[in-house]
Structure formats: C-alpha cells, structure tokens
PDB file of C-alpha atoms and ligand atoms in Angstrom:
ATOM      1  CA  UNK A   1     -24.205   0.249   4.981  1.00  0.00           C
ATOM      2  CA  UNK A   2     -24.662   2.012   1.580  1.00  0.00           C
ATOM      3  CA  UNK A   3     -23.439   0.342  -1.542  1.00  0.00           C
ATOM      4  CA  UNK A   4     -21.794   3.214  -4.030  1.00  0.00           C
ATOM      5  CA  UNK A   5     -21.521   2.293  -7.735  1.00  0.00           C
ATOM      6  CA  UNK A   6     -21.088   5.407  -9.801  1.00  0.00           C
ATOM      7  CA  UNK A   7     -19.803   8.963  -9.211  1.00  0.00           C
ATOM      8  CA  UNK A   8     -22.332  10.882  -8.905  1.00  0.00           C
ATOM      9  CA  UNK A   9     -23.841   8.724  -5.634  1.00  0.00           C
ATOM     10  CA  UNK A  10     -20.583   8.874  -3.715  1.00  0.00           C
ATOM     11  CA  UNK A  11     -20.572  12.702  -4.409  1.00  0.00           C
ATOM     12  CA  UNK A  12     -24.205  13.219  -3.205  1.00  0.00           C
ATOM     13  CA  UNK A  13     -23.149  11.130  -0.256  1.00  0.00           C
ATOM     14  CA  UNK A  14     -20.403  12.850   0.945  1.00  0.00           C
ATOM     15  CA  UNK A  15     -22.197  16.260   0.168  1.00  0.00           C
ATOM     16  CA  UNK A  16     -24.468  14.998   2.380  1.00  0.00           C
ATOM     17  CA  UNK A  17     -22.267  14.232   5.803  1.00  0.00           C
ATOM     18  CA  UNK A  18     -20.537  17.612   4.687  1.00  0.00           C
ATOM     19  CA  UNK A  19     -23.962  19.411   4.621  1.00  0.00           C
ATOM     20  CA  UNK A  20     -24.719  17.970   7.831  1.00  0.00           C
ATOM     21  CA  UNK A  21     -21.206  18.723   9.784  1.00  0.00           C
ATOM     22  CA  UNK A  22     -19.686  15.410   9.222  1.00  0.00           C
ATOM     23  CA  UNK A  23     -16.355  14.784   8.185  1.00  0.00           C
ATOM     24  CA  UNK A  24     -15.358  11.644   5.489  1.00  0.00           C
ATOM     25  CA  UNK A  25     -12.302   9.713   5.649  1.00  0.00           C
ATOM     26  CA  UNK A  26     -11.376   7.354   2.675  1.00  0.00           C
ATOM     27  CA  UNK A  27      -9.909   4.355   2.584  1.00  0.00           C
ATOM     28  CA  UNK A  28      -8.936   2.960  -0.907  1.00  0.00           C
ATOM     29  CA  UNK A  29      -8.690  -0.702  -1.389  1.00  0.00           C
ATOM     30  CA  UNK A  30      -8.057  -3.135  -4.062  1.00  0.00           C
ATOM     31  CA  UNK A  31     -10.517  -5.351  -2.022  1.00  0.00           C
ATOM     32  CA  UNK A  32     -10.379  -8.917  -1.384  1.00  0.00           C
ATOM     33  CA  UNK A  33      -9.940  -7.022   2.463  1.00  0.00           C
ATOM     34  CA  UNK A  34      -8.322  -8.899   5.392  1.00  0.00           C
ATOM     35  CA  UNK A  35      -7.509  -7.539   8.513  1.00  0.00           C
ATOM     36  CA  UNK A  36      -4.985  -4.969   7.201  1.00  0.00           C
ATOM     37  CA  UNK A  37      -8.277  -3.878   5.400  1.00  0.00           C
ATOM     38  CA  UNK A  38     -10.200  -3.328   8.522  1.00  0.00           C
ATOM     39  CA  UNK A  39      -7.617  -1.910  10.520  1.00  0.00           C
ATOM     40  CA  UNK A  40      -7.687   0.675   8.224  1.00  0.00           C
ATOM     41  CA  UNK A  41     -11.216   1.091   8.228  1.00  0.00           C
ATOM     42  CA  UNK A  42     -11.245   0.940  11.909  1.00  0.00           C
ATOM     43  CA  UNK A  43      -8.455   3.491  12.306  1.00  0.00           C
ATOM     44  CA  UNK A  44     -10.102   5.801   9.649  1.00  0.00           C
ATOM     45  CA  UNK A  45     -13.261   6.045  11.816  1.00  0.00           C
ATOM     46  CA  UNK A  46     -10.991   8.040  14.732  1.00  0.00           C
ATOM     47  CA  UNK A  47     -10.196  10.413  12.400  1.00  0.00           C
ATOM     48  CA  UNK A  48     -13.692  11.192  10.509  1.00  0.00           C
ATOM     49  CA  UNK A  49     -17.228  11.125  11.506  1.00  0.00           C
ATOM     50  CA  UNK A  50     -17.973   8.829   8.637  1.00  0.00           C
ATOM     51  CA  UNK A  51     -15.789   6.583   6.692  1.00  0.00           C
ATOM     52  CA  UNK A  52     -16.486   5.272   2.662  1.00  0.00           C
ATOM     53  CA  UNK A  53     -14.082   2.524   1.815  1.00  0.00           C
ATOM     54  CA  UNK A  54     -13.149   2.139  -2.222  1.00  0.00           C
ATOM     55  CA  UNK A  55     -13.074  -0.977  -4.087  1.00  0.00           C
ATOM     56  CA  UNK A  56     -11.270  -1.341  -6.741  1.00  0.00           C
ATOM     57  CA  UNK A  57      -8.690  -3.612  -8.627  1.00  0.00           C
ATOM     58  CA  UNK A  58      -7.318  -0.196 -10.928  1.00  0.00           C
ATOM     59  CA  UNK A  59      -5.732  -2.118 -14.000  1.00  0.00           C
ATOM     60  CA  UNK A  60      -3.596   1.165 -14.603  1.00  0.00           C
ATOM     61  CA  UNK A  61      -1.444   0.397 -12.134  1.00  0.00           C
ATOM     62  CA  UNK A  62      -1.075  -2.769 -13.313  1.00  0.00           C
ATOM     63  CA  UNK A  63       1.861  -3.958 -16.099  1.00  0.00           C
ATOM     64  CA  UNK A  64       0.876  -5.987 -19.480  1.00  0.00           C
ATOM     65  CA  UNK A  65       2.465  -8.572 -18.145  1.00  0.00           C
ATOM     66  CA  UNK A  66       1.416  -8.694 -14.366  1.00  0.00           C
ATOM     67  CA  UNK A  67      -1.664  -9.666 -12.393  1.00  0.00           C
ATOM     68  CA  UNK A  68      -4.138  -7.460 -12.744  1.00  0.00           C
ATOM     69  CA  UNK A  69      -6.539 -10.905 -14.539  1.00  0.00           C
ATOM     70  CA  UNK A  70      -6.109 -12.994 -11.768  1.00  0.00           C
ATOM     71  CA  UNK A  71      -5.721 -10.560  -8.967  1.00  0.00           C
ATOM     72  CA  UNK A  72      -8.451 -12.085  -6.510  1.00  0.00           C
ATOM     73  CA  UNK A  73     -11.799 -10.673  -6.230  1.00  0.00           C
ATOM     74  CA  UNK A  74     -14.669 -11.117  -3.812  1.00  0.00           C
ATOM     75  CA  UNK A  75     -17.684  -8.229  -3.505  1.00  0.00           C
ATOM     76  CA  UNK A  76     -20.111 -10.624  -1.203  1.00  0.00           C
ATOM     77  CA  UNK A  77     -17.080 -10.762   1.405  1.00  0.00           C
ATOM     78  CA  UNK A  78     -15.412  -7.697   1.001  1.00  0.00           C
ATOM     79  CA  UNK A  79     -19.072  -5.752   1.493  1.00  0.00           C
ATOM     80  CA  UNK A  80     -19.519  -7.743   4.560  1.00  0.00           C
ATOM     81  CA  UNK A  81     -16.177  -7.017   6.458  1.00  0.00           C
ATOM     82  CA  UNK A  82     -16.460  -3.562   5.315  1.00  0.00           C
ATOM     83  CA  UNK A  83     -19.674  -3.197   7.125  1.00  0.00           C
ATOM     84  CA  UNK A  84     -18.197  -5.131   9.853  1.00  0.00           C
ATOM     85  CA  UNK A  85     -14.976  -2.854  10.379  1.00  0.00           C
ATOM     86  CA  UNK A  86     -18.385  -0.018  10.413  1.00  0.00           C
ATOM     87  CA  UNK A  87     -18.012   1.238   6.857  1.00  0.00           C
ATOM     88  CA  UNK A  88     -20.805   3.861   6.683  1.00  0.00           C
ATOM     89  CA  UNK A  89     -20.542   2.626   2.483  1.00  0.00           C
ATOM     90  CA  UNK A  90     -18.395   0.697   0.144  1.00  0.00           C
ATOM     91  CA  UNK A  91     -17.535   2.585  -3.492  1.00  0.00           C
ATOM     92  CA  UNK A  92     -17.931  -0.078  -6.122  1.00  0.00           C
ATOM     93  CA  UNK A  93     -17.005   1.887  -9.587  1.00  0.00           C
ATOM     94  CA  UNK A  94     -16.050  -0.655 -12.352  1.00  0.00           C
ATOM     95  CA  UNK A  95     -13.017   0.200 -14.819  1.00  0.00           C
ATOM     96  CA  UNK A  96     -15.616   2.333 -17.460  1.00  0.00           C
ATOM     97  CA  UNK A  97     -17.272   4.130 -14.490  1.00  0.00           C
ATOM     98  CA  UNK A  98     -13.283   4.988 -13.153  1.00  0.00           C
ATOM     99  CA  UNK A  99     -12.008   5.978 -16.602  1.00  0.00           C
ATOM    100  CA  UNK A 100     -14.092   6.725 -19.521  1.00  0.00           C
ATOM    101  CA  UNK A 101     -13.690   6.436 -23.333  1.00  0.00           C
ATOM    102  CA  UNK A 102     -10.772   8.551 -23.714  1.00  0.00           C
ATOM    103  CA  UNK A 103      -9.291   9.220 -20.604  1.00  0.00           C
ATOM    104  CA  UNK A 104      -5.621  10.323 -21.091  1.00  0.00           C
ATOM    105  CA  UNK A 105      -3.992  11.615 -17.880  1.00  0.00           C
ATOM    106  CA  UNK A 106      -1.669  10.270 -15.906  1.00  0.00           C
ATOM    107  CA  UNK A 107      -0.204  11.925 -12.592  1.00  0.00           C
ATOM    108  CA  UNK A 108       3.251  11.325 -12.111  1.00  0.00           C
ATOM    109  CA  UNK A 109       5.722  12.246  -9.206  1.00  0.00           C
ATOM    110  CA  UNK A 110       9.015  12.735  -9.911  1.00  0.00           C
ATOM    111  CA  UNK A 111      11.896  10.508  -8.072  1.00  0.00           C
ATOM    112  CA  UNK A 112      10.275   9.518  -5.028  1.00  0.00           C
ATOM    113  CA  UNK A 113       8.751   6.983  -7.594  1.00  0.00           C
ATOM    114  CA  UNK A 114      11.182   5.888 -10.064  1.00  0.00           C
ATOM    115  CA  UNK A 115      13.500   2.987  -7.722  1.00  0.00           C
ATOM    116  CA  UNK A 116      11.884   0.412  -5.351  1.00  0.00           C
ATOM    117  CA  UNK A 117       9.151  -0.755  -6.647  1.00  0.00           C
ATOM    118  CA  UNK A 118       9.510   1.851  -9.545  1.00  0.00           C
ATOM    119  CA  UNK A 119      12.313   0.302 -10.485  1.00  0.00           C
ATOM    120  CA  UNK A 120      10.740  -2.748 -11.814  1.00  0.00           C
ATOM    121  CA  UNK A 121       6.681  -1.301 -11.847  1.00  0.00           C
ATOM    122  CA  UNK A 122       7.240   1.755 -14.296  1.00  0.00           C
ATOM    123  CA  UNK A 123       3.545   2.302 -14.797  1.00  0.00           C
ATOM    124  CA  UNK A 124       2.604   1.522 -10.935  1.00  0.00           C
ATOM    125  CA  UNK A 125       3.099   4.636  -9.266  1.00  0.00           C
ATOM    126  CA  UNK A 126       1.515   7.172 -11.812  1.00  0.00           C
ATOM    127  CA  UNK A 127      -1.321   3.658 -12.004  1.00  0.00           C
ATOM    128  CA  UNK A 128      -1.728   4.621  -8.530  1.00  0.00           C
ATOM    129  CA  UNK A 129      -1.365   7.966  -8.289  1.00  0.00           C
ATOM    130  CA  UNK A 130      -3.861   8.836 -10.572  1.00  0.00           C
ATOM    131  CA  UNK A 131      -6.586   6.951  -9.515  1.00  0.00           C
ATOM    132  CA  UNK A 132      -6.130   7.600  -5.863  1.00  0.00           C
ATOM    133  CA  UNK A 133      -6.023  11.701  -7.211  1.00  0.00           C
ATOM    134  CA  UNK A 134      -9.042  10.715  -8.765  1.00  0.00           C
ATOM    135  CA  UNK A 135     -10.776   9.146  -6.072  1.00  0.00           C
ATOM    136  CA  UNK A 136      -9.835  12.372  -3.597  1.00  0.00           C
ATOM    137  CA  UNK A 137     -11.949  14.533  -6.062  1.00  0.00           C
ATOM    138  CA  UNK A 138     -14.052  12.048  -6.447  1.00  0.00           C
ATOM    139  CA  UNK A 139     -15.043  11.676  -3.300  1.00  0.00           C
ATOM    140  CA  UNK A 140     -14.169  14.907  -1.741  1.00  0.00           C
ATOM    141  CA  UNK A 141     -13.242  13.684   1.884  1.00  0.00           C
ATOM    142  CA  UNK A 142     -10.900  15.021   4.539  1.00  0.00           C
ATOM    143  CA  UNK A 143      -9.034  12.086   5.186  1.00  0.00           C
ATOM    144  CA  UNK A 144      -7.329   9.434   3.400  1.00  0.00           C
ATOM    145  CA  UNK A 145      -6.243   6.126   5.515  1.00  0.00           C
ATOM    146  CA  UNK A 146      -3.166   4.333   4.069  1.00  0.00           C
ATOM    147  CA  UNK A 147      -1.193   1.617   5.129  1.00  0.00           C
ATOM    148  CA  UNK A 148       2.780   1.673   5.884  1.00  0.00           C
ATOM    149  CA  UNK A 149       3.659  -1.824   4.117  1.00  0.00           C
ATOM    150  CA  UNK A 150       2.735   0.062   1.505  1.00  0.00           C
ATOM    151  CA  UNK A 151       5.487   2.653   2.469  1.00  0.00           C
ATOM    152  CA  UNK A 152       6.811   4.060  -0.447  1.00  0.00           C
ATOM    153  CA  UNK A 153       3.275   4.440  -1.890  1.00  0.00           C
ATOM    154  CA  UNK A 154       2.193   6.828   1.441  1.00  0.00           C
ATOM    155  CA  UNK A 155       5.262   9.110   0.672  1.00  0.00           C
ATOM    156  CA  UNK A 156       4.031   8.956  -2.901  1.00  0.00           C
ATOM    157  CA  UNK A 157       0.686   9.821  -2.039  1.00  0.00           C
ATOM    158  CA  UNK A 158       1.915  12.159   0.387  1.00  0.00           C
ATOM    159  CA  UNK A 159       3.984  14.178  -1.646  1.00  0.00           C
ATOM    160  CA  UNK A 160       1.430  14.240  -4.313  1.00  0.00           C
ATOM    161  CA  UNK A 161      -1.002  15.831  -1.810  1.00  0.00           C
ATOM    162  CA  UNK A 162       1.551  18.410  -1.073  1.00  0.00           C
ATOM    163  CA  UNK A 163       2.611  19.255  -4.684  1.00  0.00           C
ATOM    164  CA  UNK A 164      -0.956  19.135  -5.764  1.00  0.00           C
ATOM    165  CA  UNK A 165      -2.642  21.313  -3.520  1.00  0.00           C
ATOM    166  CA  UNK A 166      -5.438  18.472  -2.741  1.00  0.00           C
ATOM    167  CA  UNK A 167      -6.856  19.141   0.669  1.00  0.00           C
ATOM    168  CA  UNK A 168      -6.765  15.833   1.967  1.00  0.00           C
ATOM    169  CA  UNK A 169      -5.523  14.842   4.770  1.00  0.00           C
ATOM    170  CA  UNK A 170      -3.404  11.906   4.281  1.00  0.00           C
ATOM    171  CA  UNK A 171      -2.683   9.205   7.420  1.00  0.00           C
ATOM    172  CA  UNK A 172      -0.511   6.068   7.966  1.00  0.00           C
ATOM    173  CA  UNK A 173      -1.651   2.708   9.415  1.00  0.00           C
ATOM    174  CA  UNK A 174       0.887   0.653  10.803  1.00  0.00           C
ATOM    175  CA  UNK A 175       1.710  -2.931   8.512  1.00  0.00           C
ATOM    176  CA  UNK A 176       0.104  -5.382   9.784  1.00  0.00           C
ATOM    177  CA  UNK A 177       1.268  -8.984  10.275  1.00  0.00           C
ATOM    178  CA  UNK A 178      -0.072 -12.405  10.690  1.00  0.00           C
ATOM    179  CA  UNK A 179       0.928 -14.455  13.570  1.00  0.00           C
ATOM    180  CA  UNK A 180       4.410 -15.833  12.542  1.00  0.00           C
ATOM    181  CA  UNK A 181       5.334 -12.606  10.864  1.00  0.00           C
ATOM    182  CA  UNK A 182       4.135 -12.215   7.216  1.00  0.00           C
ATOM    183  CA  UNK A 183       3.155  -9.270   6.250  1.00  0.00           C
ATOM    184  CA  UNK A 184      -0.317  -8.995   5.527  1.00  0.00           C
ATOM    185  CA  UNK A 185      -1.498  -9.107   1.705  1.00  0.00           C
ATOM    186  CA  UNK A 186      -4.619  -9.623  -0.952  1.00  0.00           C
ATOM    187  CA  UNK A 187      -1.771 -11.858  -2.988  1.00  0.00           C
ATOM    188  CA  UNK A 188      -0.806 -14.416   0.222  1.00  0.00           C
ATOM    189  CA  UNK A 189      -3.587 -15.897  -1.346  1.00  0.00           C
ATOM    190  CA  UNK A 190      -1.756 -17.261  -4.530  1.00  0.00           C
ATOM    191  CA  UNK A 191       1.054 -18.657  -2.244  1.00  0.00           C
ATOM    192  CA  UNK A 192       0.898 -22.768  -1.330  1.00  0.00           C
ATOM    193  CA  UNK A 193       1.685 -24.317   1.904  1.00  0.00           C
ATOM    194  CA  UNK A 194       5.245 -24.610   1.587  1.00  0.00           C
ATOM    195  CA  UNK A 195       5.262 -21.367  -1.317  1.00  0.00           C
ATOM    196  CA  UNK A 196       3.666 -19.252   2.328  1.00  0.00           C
ATOM    197  CA  UNK A 197       6.737 -21.121   4.473  1.00  0.00           C
ATOM    198  CA  UNK A 198       9.331 -19.763   1.989  1.00  0.00           C
ATOM    199  CA  UNK A 199       7.701 -15.925   1.969  1.00  0.00           C
ATOM    200  CA  UNK A 200       8.326 -16.018   6.125  1.00  0.00           C
ATOM    201  CA  UNK A 201      12.014 -15.466   5.040  1.00  0.00           C
ATOM    202  CA  UNK A 202      11.163 -11.380   4.031  1.00  0.00           C
ATOM    203  CA  UNK A 203       9.644 -10.768   8.286  1.00  0.00           C
ATOM    204  CA  UNK A 204      12.820 -12.742   9.696  1.00  0.00           C
ATOM    205  CA  UNK A 205      15.118 -11.349   7.254  1.00  0.00           C
ATOM    206  CA  UNK A 206      13.643  -7.398   8.555  1.00  0.00           C
ATOM    207  CA  UNK A 207      13.362  -9.242  11.976  1.00  0.00           C
ATOM    208  CA  UNK A 208      16.952 -10.023  12.099  1.00  0.00           C
ATOM    209  CA  UNK A 209      18.520  -6.635  10.641  1.00  0.00           C
ATOM    210  CA  UNK A 210      16.213  -4.829  13.314  1.00  0.00           C
ATOM    211  CA  UNK A 211      17.622  -6.883  16.247  1.00  0.00           C
ATOM    212  CA  UNK A 212      20.816  -6.423  14.781  1.00  0.00           C
ATOM    213  CA  UNK A 213      19.977  -2.224  14.801  1.00  0.00           C
ATOM    214  CA  UNK A 214      19.340  -2.767  18.386  1.00  0.00           C
ATOM    215  CA  UNK A 215      22.199  -4.296  18.624  1.00  0.00           C
ATOM    216  CA  UNK A 216      24.531  -1.732  17.537  1.00  0.00           C
ATOM    217  CA  UNK A 217      25.181  -2.131  14.121  1.00  0.00           C
ATOM    218  CA  UNK A 218      25.346   0.724  12.234  1.00  0.00           C
ATOM    219  CA  UNK A 219      27.110   0.445   8.782  1.00  0.00           C
ATOM    220  CA  UNK A 220      23.761  -0.050   6.404  1.00  0.00           C
ATOM    221  CA  UNK A 221      26.024  -1.910   3.564  1.00  0.00           C
ATOM    222  CA  UNK A 222      25.742  -4.696   6.814  1.00  0.00           C
ATOM    223  CA  UNK A 223      22.333  -4.881   7.048  1.00  0.00           C
ATOM    224  CA  UNK A 224      21.339  -5.037   2.907  1.00  0.00           C
ATOM    225  CA  UNK A 225      23.961  -7.979   2.763  1.00  0.00           C
ATOM    226  CA  UNK A 226      22.585  -9.380   6.039  1.00  0.00           C
ATOM    227  CA  UNK A 227      19.150  -8.740   3.884  1.00  0.00           C
ATOM    228  CA  UNK A 228      19.987 -10.093   0.593  1.00  0.00           C
ATOM    229  CA  UNK A 229      22.179 -13.518   2.096  1.00  0.00           C
ATOM    230  CA  UNK A 230      18.935 -14.469   3.868  1.00  0.00           C
ATOM    231  CA  UNK A 231      16.354 -14.167   1.234  1.00  0.00           C
ATOM    232  CA  UNK A 232      18.984 -15.445  -1.826  1.00  0.00           C
ATOM    233  CA  UNK A 233      19.078 -18.641   1.105  1.00  0.00           C
ATOM    234  CA  UNK A 234      15.072 -19.323  -0.153  1.00  0.00           C
ATOM    235  CA  UNK A 235      15.935 -21.183  -3.312  1.00  0.00           C
ATOM    236  CA  UNK A 236      12.179 -19.984  -4.463  1.00  0.00           C
ATOM    237  CA  UNK A 237      12.635 -16.499  -4.283  1.00  0.00           C
ATOM    238  CA  UNK A 238      14.248 -13.997  -6.842  1.00  0.00           C
ATOM    239  CA  UNK A 239      14.486 -10.575  -5.395  1.00  0.00           C
ATOM    240  CA  UNK A 240      14.460  -7.477  -6.194  1.00  0.00           C
ATOM    241  CA  UNK A 241      15.562  -5.186  -3.807  1.00  0.00           C
ATOM    242  CA  UNK A 242      17.213  -5.043  -0.144  1.00  0.00           C
ATOM    243  CA  UNK A 243      17.436  -1.561   0.335  1.00  0.00           C
ATOM    244  CA  UNK A 244      17.718   0.808   3.527  1.00  0.00           C
ATOM    245  CA  UNK A 245      16.461   4.338   2.541  1.00  0.00           C
ATOM    246  CA  UNK A 246      15.137   7.185   3.849  1.00  0.00           C
ATOM    247  CA  UNK A 247      11.793   8.346   5.261  1.00  0.00           C
ATOM    248  CA  UNK A 248      11.449  10.841   3.843  1.00  0.00           C
ATOM    249  CA  UNK A 249      13.233  10.815   0.004  1.00  0.00           C
ATOM    250  CA  UNK A 250      13.499   6.958   0.453  1.00  0.00           C
ATOM    251  CA  UNK A 251      16.952   7.205  -1.183  1.00  0.00           C
ATOM    252  CA  UNK A 252      19.289   4.662   0.445  1.00  0.00           C
ATOM    253  CA  UNK A 253      21.344   5.779   3.309  1.00  0.00           C
ATOM    254  CA  UNK A 254      24.858   5.759   3.703  1.00  0.00           C
ATOM    255  CA  UNK A 255      26.929   5.032   7.203  1.00  0.00           C
ATOM    256  CA  UNK A 256      27.423   5.122  10.149  1.00  0.00           C
ATOM    257  CA  UNK A 257      23.168   5.891  10.471  1.00  0.00           C
ATOM    258  CA  UNK A 258      21.842   8.287  12.725  1.00  0.00           C
ATOM    259  CA  UNK A 259      18.352   8.292  12.601  1.00  0.00           C
ATOM    260  CA  UNK A 260      15.257   6.134  11.651  1.00  0.00           C
ATOM    261  CA  UNK A 261      16.275   4.135   8.652  1.00  0.00           C
ATOM    262  CA  UNK A 262      13.001   1.979   6.069  1.00  0.00           C
ATOM    263  CA  UNK A 263      14.438  -0.878   5.740  1.00  0.00           C
ATOM    264  CA  UNK A 264      12.523  -2.771   3.002  1.00  0.00           C
ATOM    265  CA  UNK A 265      12.829  -5.897   0.740  1.00  0.00           C
ATOM    266  CA  UNK A 266      10.555  -6.851  -2.861  1.00  0.00           C
ATOM    267  CA  UNK A 267      10.825 -10.435  -4.026  1.00  0.00           C
ATOM    268  CA  UNK A 268       9.235 -12.163  -6.597  1.00  0.00           C
ATOM    269  CA  UNK A 269       7.973 -16.122  -5.108  1.00  0.00           C
ATOM    270  CA  UNK A 270       7.388 -18.097  -7.932  1.00  0.00           C
ATOM    271  CA  UNK A 271       5.302 -15.699 -10.480  1.00  0.00           C
ATOM    272  CA  UNK A 272       4.040 -14.156  -6.780  1.00  0.00           C
ATOM    273  CA  UNK A 273       5.577 -10.652  -5.953  1.00  0.00           C
ATOM    274  CA  UNK A 274       5.930 -10.347  -2.257  1.00  0.00           C
ATOM    275  CA  UNK A 275       6.999  -7.241  -0.619  1.00  0.00           C
ATOM    276  CA  UNK A 276       8.099  -6.093   3.219  1.00  0.00           C
ATOM    277  CA  UNK A 277       9.460  -3.423   5.471  1.00  0.00           C
ATOM    278  CA  UNK A 278       9.856  -2.189   8.561  1.00  0.00           C
ATOM    279  CA  UNK A 279      11.349   0.972  10.355  1.00  0.00           C
ATOM    280  CA  UNK A 280      14.631   0.708  12.006  1.00  0.00           C
ATOM    281  CA  UNK A 281      14.979   3.009  14.945  1.00  0.00           C
ATOM    282  CA  UNK A 282      12.051   4.030  15.409  1.00  0.00           C
ATOM    283  CA  UNK A 283      10.796   5.160  18.682  1.00  0.00           C
ATOM    284  CA  UNK A 284       8.078   2.153  20.178  1.00  0.00           C
TER     285      UNK A 284
HETATM  286  O1  PAF B   1      -2.662  -0.011  -1.892  1.00  0.00           O
HETATM  287  C1  PAF B   1      -3.686  -0.442  -2.408  1.00  0.00           C
HETATM  288  O2  PAF B   1      -4.513  -1.372  -2.224  1.00  0.00           O
HETATM  289  C2  PAF B   1      -4.047   0.449  -3.536  1.00  0.00           C
HETATM  290  O3  PAF B   1      -2.659   0.626  -4.277  1.00  0.00           O
HETATM  291  C3  PAF B   1      -4.556   1.670  -4.026  1.00  0.00           C
HETATM  292  C4  PAF B   1      -4.164   2.721  -3.031  1.00  0.00           C
HETATM  293  C5  PAF B   1      -6.047   1.532  -3.631  1.00  0.00           C
HETATM  294  C6  PAF B   1      -4.691   2.112  -5.328  1.00  0.00           C
HETATM  295  O4  PAF B   1      -5.684   1.134  -6.420  1.00  0.00           O
END
C-alpha cells in the first residue's frame, strides 16, 4: 500500500492508474478507523479497480468550541487497517498541504445544510463540502463512497456533485452498528463505560420508532415525540434534534406518512456529540 502525503504524489498515482485503464475509488475519512470505515473501503473495491483512502482531520468542519484538537488520531493503526481492507494507497496530507496559506474559498450548499446538524454546527457542512471538493479534485477519483450514518452529509455531497458538475459517482453505504446497536463512530472512543451504556438510547429509540412505523403508526408527530421522550429519559443526554425528514430535501415531513422517511437524532452526551438515524419504511 502506498502512503502519499502530497497532492502532487496523489495526482501522479491516479494518473498512473487511469493511464493503465484502471478506475479509482476514494474513501474520505478523518481516521481513527473502525469497522464502519473498513466496510466502506471493501465496498469501494466493488465499485472500482483500485481504492485510495484519505485520512485527514479537517479543521474547517469544526467550530471553535468543538473537538478538533482532541479528535482521536492513530496513524500507524489506521495504515494497518486500511491495508487490511485492501486499499492500494492512503493519502495523509497535513493541514498546510490541504489549506496552503491564504486559502479563502468555501463551498456552500444552501438549504440542505442549514438545519439538522447544520443548525447547531454552522461551519460544519461548508468545511465538509470544501474539503471533499478538494479531495475529489486532488485525487481525480471516478467514484467516492460515504457512510449513511452521516446521511445529511451524503445528501449534501450528492447535491454539491450535481450542482458543480463534478465528475465523481457518489455511492452511499449502510450505517454499521456494534453488536448492541450503537452506531459506530470514532467519537465513541470518548465514552466511559457508563456513557456508552447511556448512548444505546439512540439506537433503541430509533428501533422503537421503526417498530411503531411497521405496526402502522403514520403520524410523524407521534414518532418524533417517541424519540424525544426516549432521549429525555436519559439524564446524561441533551437533545439537539429528533426529526423525521424526507430522504431527498431532508425537510420535516407531515402526516400521514406514505413513503420511506429518515428518522434522525443528535445529542450531546456530556461533551460528546452522537448522531444516529434509520430509514423508516425502507424495503429490505
Ligand atoms: O465523514 C467524515 O469522516 C468527514 O466528514 C469527511 C467526509 C471525511 C470530510 O472530512
């Protein structure tokens, strides 16, 4: 597996594969890799001839009071995991490599990015769009794979690709859970044993909403109230949002529900932000 640290080296790497007729898939990550990431890498291998992962804790998507400085990092462990998941290369840029002095451009996707996670994290999606657009341009990938745990991120990136005519096919991959239901996240590393137990309320609330939907409940307000009630019952959690939104525009839905909708939740658990979601009414 090649370890590439400069934009130039990545461009040469992709050009070599394209010249040989091979397609390239990118899996963008912020590192501290876990099974949800390695699943994305394996899924990417089914989409293209070679896979490159990027590992970059992107400062522009963190607000001033957020956890950029303490975000978990483990370069050696990440390289091992990426190799084990079949990556042909990893791009590990520094902040200066990604944002040379004077960098002043931000990519902003309107409407989709102003609520849900965007409501409480005003710079979040502009930072993500900026770094993902840059990664697409640097890598020159044919396809890129993102997890559905960050469902809003995925929808925004699809919109950005469409609006800016970026020549990249965006593929979503299902959310990956621990055996007890907790959505996998690098931030789970922040949780004490007790907090981790409390965190299960998110997946349990979503599973309960899913069960009620399957049993015929079609009033979104009833399902929203259920999610909020389950989260409010956990003292250590502060609710950011518990919403039911449509799958395209991610706008709050009114009843009676007809097609599939996204149930999405975000909380602060004593300083750790956790998000989770499930699609109610999706076949399979
Ligand atoms: O989902 C993430 O890990 C990040 O938001 C991404 C897409 C790698 C951009 O920094």
